[in-house]
Coordinates of C-alpha atoms in Angstrom, one line a residue:
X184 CA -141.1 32.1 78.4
X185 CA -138.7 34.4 80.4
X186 CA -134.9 34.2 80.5
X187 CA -134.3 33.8 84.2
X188 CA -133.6 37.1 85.5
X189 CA -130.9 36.0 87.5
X190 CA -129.0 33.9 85.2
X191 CA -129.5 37.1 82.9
X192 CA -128.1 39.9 85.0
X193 CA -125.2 37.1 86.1
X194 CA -124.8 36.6 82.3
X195 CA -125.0 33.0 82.5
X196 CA -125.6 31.8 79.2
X197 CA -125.7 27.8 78.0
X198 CA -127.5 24.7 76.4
X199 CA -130.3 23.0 78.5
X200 CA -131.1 19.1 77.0
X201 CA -134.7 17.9 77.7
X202 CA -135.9 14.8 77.3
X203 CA -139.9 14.4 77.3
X204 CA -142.9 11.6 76.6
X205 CA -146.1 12.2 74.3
X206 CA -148.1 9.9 75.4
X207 CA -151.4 8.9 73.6
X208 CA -153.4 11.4 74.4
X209 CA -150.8 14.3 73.2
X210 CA -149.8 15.0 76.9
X211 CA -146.4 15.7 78.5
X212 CA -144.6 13.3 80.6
X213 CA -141.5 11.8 81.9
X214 CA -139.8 15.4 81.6
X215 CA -136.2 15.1 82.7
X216 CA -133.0 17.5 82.1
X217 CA -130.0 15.9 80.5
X218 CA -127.3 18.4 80.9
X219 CA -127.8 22.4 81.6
X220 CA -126.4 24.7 84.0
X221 CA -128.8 24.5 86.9
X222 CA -129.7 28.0 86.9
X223 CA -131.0 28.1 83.4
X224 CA -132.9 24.5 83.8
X225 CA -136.2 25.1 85.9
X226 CA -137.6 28.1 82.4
X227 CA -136.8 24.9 80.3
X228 CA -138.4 22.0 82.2
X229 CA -141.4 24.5 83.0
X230 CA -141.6 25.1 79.2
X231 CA -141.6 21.5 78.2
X232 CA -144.5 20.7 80.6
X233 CA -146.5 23.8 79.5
X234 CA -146.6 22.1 75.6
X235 CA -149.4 20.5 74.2
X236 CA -149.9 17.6 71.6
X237 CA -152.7 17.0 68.9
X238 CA -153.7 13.4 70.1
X239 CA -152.8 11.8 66.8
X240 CA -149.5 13.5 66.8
X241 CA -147.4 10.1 67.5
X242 CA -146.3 9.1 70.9
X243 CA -142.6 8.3 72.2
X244 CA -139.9 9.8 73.5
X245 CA -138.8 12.5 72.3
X246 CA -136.2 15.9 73.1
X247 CA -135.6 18.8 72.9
X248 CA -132.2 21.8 73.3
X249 CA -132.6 25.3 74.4
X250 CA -130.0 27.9 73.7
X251 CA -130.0 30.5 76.0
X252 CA -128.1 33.5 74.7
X253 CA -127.5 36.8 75.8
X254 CA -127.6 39.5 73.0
X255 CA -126.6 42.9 71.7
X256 CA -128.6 45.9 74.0
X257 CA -131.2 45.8 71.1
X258 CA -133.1 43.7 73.2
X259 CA -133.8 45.7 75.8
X260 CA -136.3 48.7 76.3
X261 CA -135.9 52.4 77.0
X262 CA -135.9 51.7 80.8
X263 CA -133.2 49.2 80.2
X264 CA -134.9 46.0 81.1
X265 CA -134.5 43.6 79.2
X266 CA -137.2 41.5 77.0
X267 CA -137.3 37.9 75.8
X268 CA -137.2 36.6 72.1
X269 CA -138.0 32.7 71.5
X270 CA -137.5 31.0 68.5
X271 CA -138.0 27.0 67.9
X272 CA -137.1 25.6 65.3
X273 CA -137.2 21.8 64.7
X274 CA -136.0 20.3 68.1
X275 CA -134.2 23.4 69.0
X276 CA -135.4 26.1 71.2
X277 CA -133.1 30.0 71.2
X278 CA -134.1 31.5 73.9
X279 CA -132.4 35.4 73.6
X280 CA -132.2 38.1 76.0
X281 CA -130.5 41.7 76.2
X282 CA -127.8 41.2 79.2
X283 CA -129.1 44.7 81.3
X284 CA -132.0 44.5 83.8
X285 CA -133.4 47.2 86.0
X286 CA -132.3 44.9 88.6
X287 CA -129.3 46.2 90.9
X288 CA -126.7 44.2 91.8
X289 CA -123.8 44.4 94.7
X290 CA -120.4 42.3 95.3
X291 CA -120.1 40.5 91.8
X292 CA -117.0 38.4 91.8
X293 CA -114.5 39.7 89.0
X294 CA -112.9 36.7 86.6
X295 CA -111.8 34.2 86.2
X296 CA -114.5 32.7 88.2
X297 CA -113.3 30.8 91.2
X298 CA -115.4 27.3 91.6
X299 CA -114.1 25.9 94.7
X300 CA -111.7 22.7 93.9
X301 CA -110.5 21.8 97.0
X302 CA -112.3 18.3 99.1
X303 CA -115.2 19.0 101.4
X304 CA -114.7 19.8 105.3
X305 CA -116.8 18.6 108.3
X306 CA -117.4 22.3 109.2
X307 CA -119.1 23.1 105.2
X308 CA -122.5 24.2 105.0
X309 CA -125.5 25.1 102.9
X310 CA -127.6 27.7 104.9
X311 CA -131.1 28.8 103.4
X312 CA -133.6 31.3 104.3
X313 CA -136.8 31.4 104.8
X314 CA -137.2 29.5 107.1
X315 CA -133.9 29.3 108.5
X316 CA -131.6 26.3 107.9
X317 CA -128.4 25.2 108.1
X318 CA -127.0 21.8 106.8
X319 CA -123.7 20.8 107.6
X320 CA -121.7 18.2 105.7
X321 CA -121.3 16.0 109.3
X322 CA -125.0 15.5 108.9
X323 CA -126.2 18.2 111.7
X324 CA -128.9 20.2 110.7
X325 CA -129.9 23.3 112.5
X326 CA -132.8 25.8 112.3
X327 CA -134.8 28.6 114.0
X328 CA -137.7 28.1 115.4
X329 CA -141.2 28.8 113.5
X330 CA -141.5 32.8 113.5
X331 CA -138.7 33.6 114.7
X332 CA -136.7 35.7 111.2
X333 CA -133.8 37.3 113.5
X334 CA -130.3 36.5 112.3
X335 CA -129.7 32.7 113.5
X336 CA -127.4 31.8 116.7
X337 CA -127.0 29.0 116.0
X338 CA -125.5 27.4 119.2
X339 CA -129.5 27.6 120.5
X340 CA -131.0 26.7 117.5
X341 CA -133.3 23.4 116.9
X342 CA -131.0 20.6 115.7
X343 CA -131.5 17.3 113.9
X344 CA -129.2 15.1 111.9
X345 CA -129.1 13.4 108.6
X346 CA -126.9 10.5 106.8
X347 CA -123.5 12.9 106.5
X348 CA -123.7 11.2 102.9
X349 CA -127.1 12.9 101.9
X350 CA -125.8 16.2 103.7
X351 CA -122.7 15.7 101.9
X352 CA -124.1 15.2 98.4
X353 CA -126.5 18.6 98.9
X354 CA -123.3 20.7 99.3
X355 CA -121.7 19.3 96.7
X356 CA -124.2 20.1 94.0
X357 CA -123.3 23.8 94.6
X358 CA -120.1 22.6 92.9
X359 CA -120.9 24.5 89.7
X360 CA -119.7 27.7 87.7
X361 CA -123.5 29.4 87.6
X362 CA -124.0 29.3 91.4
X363 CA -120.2 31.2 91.9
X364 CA -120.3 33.5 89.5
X365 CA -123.6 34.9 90.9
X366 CA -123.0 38.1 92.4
X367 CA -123.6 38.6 96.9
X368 CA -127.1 40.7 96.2
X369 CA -129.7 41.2 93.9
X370 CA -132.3 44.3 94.6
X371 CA -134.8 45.9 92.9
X372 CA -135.2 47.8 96.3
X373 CA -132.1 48.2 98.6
X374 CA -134.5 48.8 101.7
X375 CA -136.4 45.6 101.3
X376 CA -135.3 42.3 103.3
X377 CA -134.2 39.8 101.4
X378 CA -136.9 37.4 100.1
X379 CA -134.5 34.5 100.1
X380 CA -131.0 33.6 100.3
X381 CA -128.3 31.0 100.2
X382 CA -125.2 30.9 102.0
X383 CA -122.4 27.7 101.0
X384 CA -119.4 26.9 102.2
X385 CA -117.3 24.5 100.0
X386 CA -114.3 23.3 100.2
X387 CA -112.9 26.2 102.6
X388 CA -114.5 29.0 100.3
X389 CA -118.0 30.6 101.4
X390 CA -120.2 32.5 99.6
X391 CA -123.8 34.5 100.2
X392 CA -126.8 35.3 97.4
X393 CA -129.2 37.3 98.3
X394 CA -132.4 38.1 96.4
X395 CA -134.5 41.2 97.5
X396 CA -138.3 41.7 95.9
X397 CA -137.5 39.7 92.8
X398 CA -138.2 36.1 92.0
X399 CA -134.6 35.0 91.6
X400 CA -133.5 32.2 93.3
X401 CA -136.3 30.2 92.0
X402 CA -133.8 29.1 89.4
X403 CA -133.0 27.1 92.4
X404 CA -136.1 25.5 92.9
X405 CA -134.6 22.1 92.9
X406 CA -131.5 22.5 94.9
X407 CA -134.1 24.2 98.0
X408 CA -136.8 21.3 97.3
X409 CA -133.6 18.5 97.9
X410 CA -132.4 20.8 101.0
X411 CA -135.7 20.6 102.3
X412 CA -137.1 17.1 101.6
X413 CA -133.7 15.6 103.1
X414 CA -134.2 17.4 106.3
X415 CA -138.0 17.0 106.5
X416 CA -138.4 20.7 106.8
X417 CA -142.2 20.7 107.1
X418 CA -142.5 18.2 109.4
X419 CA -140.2 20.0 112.6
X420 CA -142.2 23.4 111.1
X421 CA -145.8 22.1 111.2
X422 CA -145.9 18.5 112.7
X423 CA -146.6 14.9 111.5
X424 CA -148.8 15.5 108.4
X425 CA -151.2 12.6 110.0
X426 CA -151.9 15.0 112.7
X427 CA -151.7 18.2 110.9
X428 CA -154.7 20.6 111.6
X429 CA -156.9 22.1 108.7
X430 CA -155.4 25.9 109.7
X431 CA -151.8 24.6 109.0
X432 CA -152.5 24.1 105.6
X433 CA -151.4 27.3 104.4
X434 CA -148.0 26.7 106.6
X435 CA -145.0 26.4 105.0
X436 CA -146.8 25.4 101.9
X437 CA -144.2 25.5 99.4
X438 CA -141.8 23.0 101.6
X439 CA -141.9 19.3 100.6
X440 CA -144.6 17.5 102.1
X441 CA -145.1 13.8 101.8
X442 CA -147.7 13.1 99.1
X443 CA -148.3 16.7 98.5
X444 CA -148.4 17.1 94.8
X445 CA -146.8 20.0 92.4
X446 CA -150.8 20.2 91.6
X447 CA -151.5 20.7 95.1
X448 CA -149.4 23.7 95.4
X449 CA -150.7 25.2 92.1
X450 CA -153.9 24.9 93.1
X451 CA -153.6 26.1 96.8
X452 CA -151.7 29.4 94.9
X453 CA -154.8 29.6 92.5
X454 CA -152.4 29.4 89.4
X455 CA -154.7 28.2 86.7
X456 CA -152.1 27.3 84.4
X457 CA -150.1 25.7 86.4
X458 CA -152.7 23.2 87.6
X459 CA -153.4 22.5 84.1
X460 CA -149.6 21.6 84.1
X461 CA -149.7 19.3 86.5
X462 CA -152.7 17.9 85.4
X463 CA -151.1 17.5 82.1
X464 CA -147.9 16.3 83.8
X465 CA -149.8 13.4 85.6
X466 CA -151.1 14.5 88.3
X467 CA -154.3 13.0 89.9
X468 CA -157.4 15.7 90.6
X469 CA -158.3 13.1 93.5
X470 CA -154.8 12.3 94.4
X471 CA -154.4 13.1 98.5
X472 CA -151.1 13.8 100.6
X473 CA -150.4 12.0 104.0
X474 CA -153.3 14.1 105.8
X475 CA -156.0 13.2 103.2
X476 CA -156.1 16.2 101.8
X477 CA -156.8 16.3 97.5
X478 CA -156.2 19.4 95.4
X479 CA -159.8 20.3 95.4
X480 CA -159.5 21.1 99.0
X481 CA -156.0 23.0 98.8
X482 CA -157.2 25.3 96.4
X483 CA -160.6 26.2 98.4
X484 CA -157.8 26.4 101.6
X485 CA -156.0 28.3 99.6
X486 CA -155.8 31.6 97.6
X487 CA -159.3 30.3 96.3
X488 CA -159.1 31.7 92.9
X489 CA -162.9 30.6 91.4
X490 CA -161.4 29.6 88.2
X491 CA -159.6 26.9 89.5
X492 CA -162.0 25.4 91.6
X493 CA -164.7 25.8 88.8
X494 CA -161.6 23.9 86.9
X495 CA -160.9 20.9 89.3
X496 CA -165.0 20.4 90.0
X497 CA -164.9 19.9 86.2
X498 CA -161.8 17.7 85.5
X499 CA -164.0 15.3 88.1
X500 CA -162.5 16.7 91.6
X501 CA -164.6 14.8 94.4
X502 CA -166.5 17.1 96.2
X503 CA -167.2 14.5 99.0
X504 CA -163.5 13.5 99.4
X505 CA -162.5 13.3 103.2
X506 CA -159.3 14.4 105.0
X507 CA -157.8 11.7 107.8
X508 CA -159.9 13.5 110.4
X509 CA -162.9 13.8 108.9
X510 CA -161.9 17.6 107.2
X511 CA -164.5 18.4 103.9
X512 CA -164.0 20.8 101.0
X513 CA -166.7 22.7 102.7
X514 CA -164.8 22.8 106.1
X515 CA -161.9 24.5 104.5
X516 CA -164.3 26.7 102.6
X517 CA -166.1 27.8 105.9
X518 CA -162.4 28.5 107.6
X519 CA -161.8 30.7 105.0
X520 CA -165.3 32.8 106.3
X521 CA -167.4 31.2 102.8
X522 CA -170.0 29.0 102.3
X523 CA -169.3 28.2 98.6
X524 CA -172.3 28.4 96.9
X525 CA -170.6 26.1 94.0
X526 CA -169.1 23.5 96.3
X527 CA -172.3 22.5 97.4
X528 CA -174.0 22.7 94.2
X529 CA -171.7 20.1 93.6
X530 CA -173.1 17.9 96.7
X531 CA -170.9 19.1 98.8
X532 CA -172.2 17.5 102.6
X533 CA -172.9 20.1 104.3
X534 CA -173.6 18.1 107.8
X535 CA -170.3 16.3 107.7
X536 CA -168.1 16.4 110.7
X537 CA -164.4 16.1 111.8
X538 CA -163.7 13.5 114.2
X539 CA -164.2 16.1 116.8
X540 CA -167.4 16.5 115.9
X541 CA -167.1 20.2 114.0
X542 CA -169.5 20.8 111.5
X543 CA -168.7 23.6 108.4
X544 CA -171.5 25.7 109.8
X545 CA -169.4 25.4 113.4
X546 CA -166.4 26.3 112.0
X547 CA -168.4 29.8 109.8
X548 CA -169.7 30.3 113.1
X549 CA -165.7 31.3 114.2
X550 CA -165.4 34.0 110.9
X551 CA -169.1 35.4 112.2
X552 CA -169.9 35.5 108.7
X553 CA -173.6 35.5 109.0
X554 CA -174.9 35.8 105.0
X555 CA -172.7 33.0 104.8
X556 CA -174.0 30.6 107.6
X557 CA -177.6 31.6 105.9
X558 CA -176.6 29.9 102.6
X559 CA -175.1 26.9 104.8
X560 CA -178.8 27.1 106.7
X561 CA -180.8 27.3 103.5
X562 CA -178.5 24.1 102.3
X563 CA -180.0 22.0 105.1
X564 CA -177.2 22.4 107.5
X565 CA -178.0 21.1 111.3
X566 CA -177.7 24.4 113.3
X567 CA -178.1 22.1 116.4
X568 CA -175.4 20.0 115.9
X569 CA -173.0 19.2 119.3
X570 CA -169.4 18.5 118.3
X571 CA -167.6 15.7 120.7
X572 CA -167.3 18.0 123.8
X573 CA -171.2 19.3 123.8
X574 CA -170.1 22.9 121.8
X575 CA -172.7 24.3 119.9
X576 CA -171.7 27.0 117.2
X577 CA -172.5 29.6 119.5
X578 CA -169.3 28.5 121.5
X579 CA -167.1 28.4 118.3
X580 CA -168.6 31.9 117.8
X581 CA -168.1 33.7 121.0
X582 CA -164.5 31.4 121.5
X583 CA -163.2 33.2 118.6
X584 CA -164.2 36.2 119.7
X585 CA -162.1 36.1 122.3
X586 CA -159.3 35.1 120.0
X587 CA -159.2 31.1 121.3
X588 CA -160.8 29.7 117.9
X589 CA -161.6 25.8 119.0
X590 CA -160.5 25.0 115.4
X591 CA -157.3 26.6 114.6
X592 CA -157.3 29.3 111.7
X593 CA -155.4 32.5 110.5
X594 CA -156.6 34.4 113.7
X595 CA -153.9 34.5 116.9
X596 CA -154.9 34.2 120.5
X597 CA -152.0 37.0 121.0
X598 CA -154.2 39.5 119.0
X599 CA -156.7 40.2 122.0
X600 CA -154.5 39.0 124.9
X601 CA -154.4 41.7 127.4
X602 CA -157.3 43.7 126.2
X603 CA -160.2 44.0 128.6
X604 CA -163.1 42.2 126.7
X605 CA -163.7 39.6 123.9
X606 CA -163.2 41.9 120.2
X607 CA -161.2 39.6 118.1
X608 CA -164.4 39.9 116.1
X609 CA -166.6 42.7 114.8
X610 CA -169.3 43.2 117.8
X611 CA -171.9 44.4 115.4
X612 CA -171.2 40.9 113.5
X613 CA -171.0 38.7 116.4
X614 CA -174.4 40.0 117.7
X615 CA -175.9 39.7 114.3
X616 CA -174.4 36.1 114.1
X617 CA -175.3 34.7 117.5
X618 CA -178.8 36.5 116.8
X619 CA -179.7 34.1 113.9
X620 CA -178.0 31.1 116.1
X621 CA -180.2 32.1 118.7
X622 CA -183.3 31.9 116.3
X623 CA -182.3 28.6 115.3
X624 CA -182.5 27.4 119.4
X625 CA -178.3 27.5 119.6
X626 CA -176.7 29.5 122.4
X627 CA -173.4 28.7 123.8
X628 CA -172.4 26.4 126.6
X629 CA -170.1 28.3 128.3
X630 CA -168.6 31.4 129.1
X631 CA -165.4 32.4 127.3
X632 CA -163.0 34.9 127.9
X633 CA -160.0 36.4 126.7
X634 CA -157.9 34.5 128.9
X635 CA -159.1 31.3 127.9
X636 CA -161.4 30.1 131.3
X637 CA -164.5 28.0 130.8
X638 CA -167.0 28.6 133.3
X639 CA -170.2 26.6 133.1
X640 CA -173.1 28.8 132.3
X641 CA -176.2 29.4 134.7

């Protein structure tokens, strides 16, 4: 494990209590914190859930104590970063760290340390980025719109509100010495944007972090998951999840979604060992969020890393599982541009369709990946399939050529908007494609072009 780099540069230093299950089987759960100071308590819980159990090593509850310290320079190398020493002993974890980093750091607040002591206002805030969000203690909530990253005005922003009691009780968690002893910025490069930030105002007193090209304010991890769960972040980003379409999926993916699972996450970021965390943690491999979708199908929608997919197909990940609309592993496979030759090894249906009647060779048809739509063909897929509206694979082809993809994916219609002819795609690989189509008896229904008409073909 790593002290948090953060917490290290900001010399926070402290005890972190964790309380933990064995459960028969030597696994990890109920992991909870006792008392810590917030920045040091994500390395610890992570820890925890990363240990494993000889099955006949005795079950109950049980805890454990970190120590984070911050040691003599010894611990750091020639460069001056620093490194990590762990020792456990017993129920007692030392977690020690040299205090220098390679990391640079800009208005650091001298001591004592001023925590803010005075009563909330109406007009206090917690303000996150990205996206962009503001939560005031009234209960208003404000944020810019999807893609736009501009500094905020917030007078035109989107608002909502929330119970000013759960607005309230956000705010006040930043109540705490770590969070206002951090310095204003943290860089490893000065030029780079900021790849997060928080900006409170307690109590009168405001104060900004910024984190630029490090992972920092993941030591925050919980405070921005409660921010985002109370005001339902990825709903007003992406839309009801009942409704949400297989191209969101990589949307916002790290904001709270309802039934979306910390194994999920992992295994749409193609982290092996976290997914075996979560799995370990109690996490279902056929579990499925609020638009049907199971791990199995975020990792293959995801970063696809093979290992965890060959992973999840072996903890007993149902190849055959189907999103609210119909959406297959394979679907999200093909949106990607890939027939996964493992998927459907696995029986994997390969005629299955949405409730709009796409097929996974349909939507393989948009990435005009033709060596992939012959291992779909080979696999017994129906090249003549119709979806609901008479489209043929052809149409799905030439449609996203002309950047208007009938099933939403990674490709915008902006891309080829004011160009003279359909080249979203390769030409050489949309002739190629709609030559096998066409040896399979599928042309398209209608003529597409860039601006999005449909004119009935001869």
């Amino acid at each position: 494990m790593f002290y948090p780099p953060i917490a290290r540069v900001a010399k926070i230093s402290g005890d972190v209590e964790i309380t933990y299950r064995i459960d028969s089987a030597g696994q990890i759960t109920d992991v909870n914190s006792v008392s810590d100071p917030e920045i040091l308590r994500k390395a610890a819980v992570d820890q925890v859930k990363s240990w494993r159990f000889k099955s006949d090593g005795g079950v109950g509850q049980r805890a454990v104590v970190f120590h984070f310290k911050l040691t003599a320079p010894d611990l750091e190398d020639t460069s001056g970063n620093s490194t990590t020493h762990v020792l456990t002993t017993g129920g007692e974890v030392e977690v020690s760290s040299g205090a220098g980093s390679d990391v640079s750091r800009e208005g650091c607040p001298l001591p004592p340390q001023r925590v803010p002591t005075n009563g909330q206002t109406p007009r206090d805030f917690v303000e996150t980025g990205w996206p962009l969000l503001r939560v005031e203690a009234s209960g208003k909530v404000w944020w810019n719109p999807p893609g736009e990253w501009d500094a905020p005005d917030w007078n035109k922003a989107t608002k909502s509100e929330i119970p000013s009691q759960s607005a309230r009780a956000l705010i006040e968690r930043f109540r705490t010495e770590a969070f206002w002893r951090l310095c204003t910025s943290y860089s490893r490069n000065v030029t780079e944007t900021p790849t997060n930030f928080l900006r409170v105002s307690l109590g009168g007193l405001e104060k900004d972090v910024n984190v630029h090209g490090i992972e920092g304010l993941a030591s925050f991890d919980d405070l921005f998951q409660a921010i985002h769960e109370a005001t339902n972040s990825h709903q007003w980003r992406v839309g009801d999840p009942k409704t949400e379409q297989m191209g969101d999926m990589g949307a916002d993916v790290w904001l709270p979604k309802p039934g979306r699972t910390k194994l999920m996450a992992s295994a749409h970021f193609g982290k092996l060992e976290d997914v075996q965390t979560a799995l370990d943690s109690g996490d279902s491999v056929n579990s499925h969020d609020e638009s049907g979708w199971t791990p199995l199908m975020y990792a293959v929608g995801g970063y696809q890393t093979a290992k965890v997919v060959e992973f999840l197909l072996a903890k007993g990940a149902d190849v055959q599982a189907a999103g609210l609309h119909g959406e297959t592993v394979l679907m999200f496979a093909a949106l990607r541009g890939d027939a996964d030759q493992e998927l459907i090894a696995a029986g994997a249906r390969v005629n299955a369709r949405t409730s709009r009647g796409a097929t996974a060779l349909m939507l393989l048809a948009q990435k005009a990946e033709t060596d992939d739509l012959k291992v779909l063909l080979r696999a017994g897929a129906d090249a003549r399939m119709k979806d609901s509206e008479g489209l043929t694979a052809a149409d799905y082809l030439m449609a996203a050529s002309c950047g208007r993809s009938l099933v939403s994916t990674d490709t915008h219609p902006w891309m080829t908007v004011g160009y003279g002819s359909c080249n979203a795609l390769n030409a050489d690989e949309v002739l190629s494609t709609a030559s096998l189509l066409r040896a399979e008896g599928v042309v398209a229904t209608k003529h597409w072009t860039v601006a999005g008409d449909l004119e009935a073909t001869p």
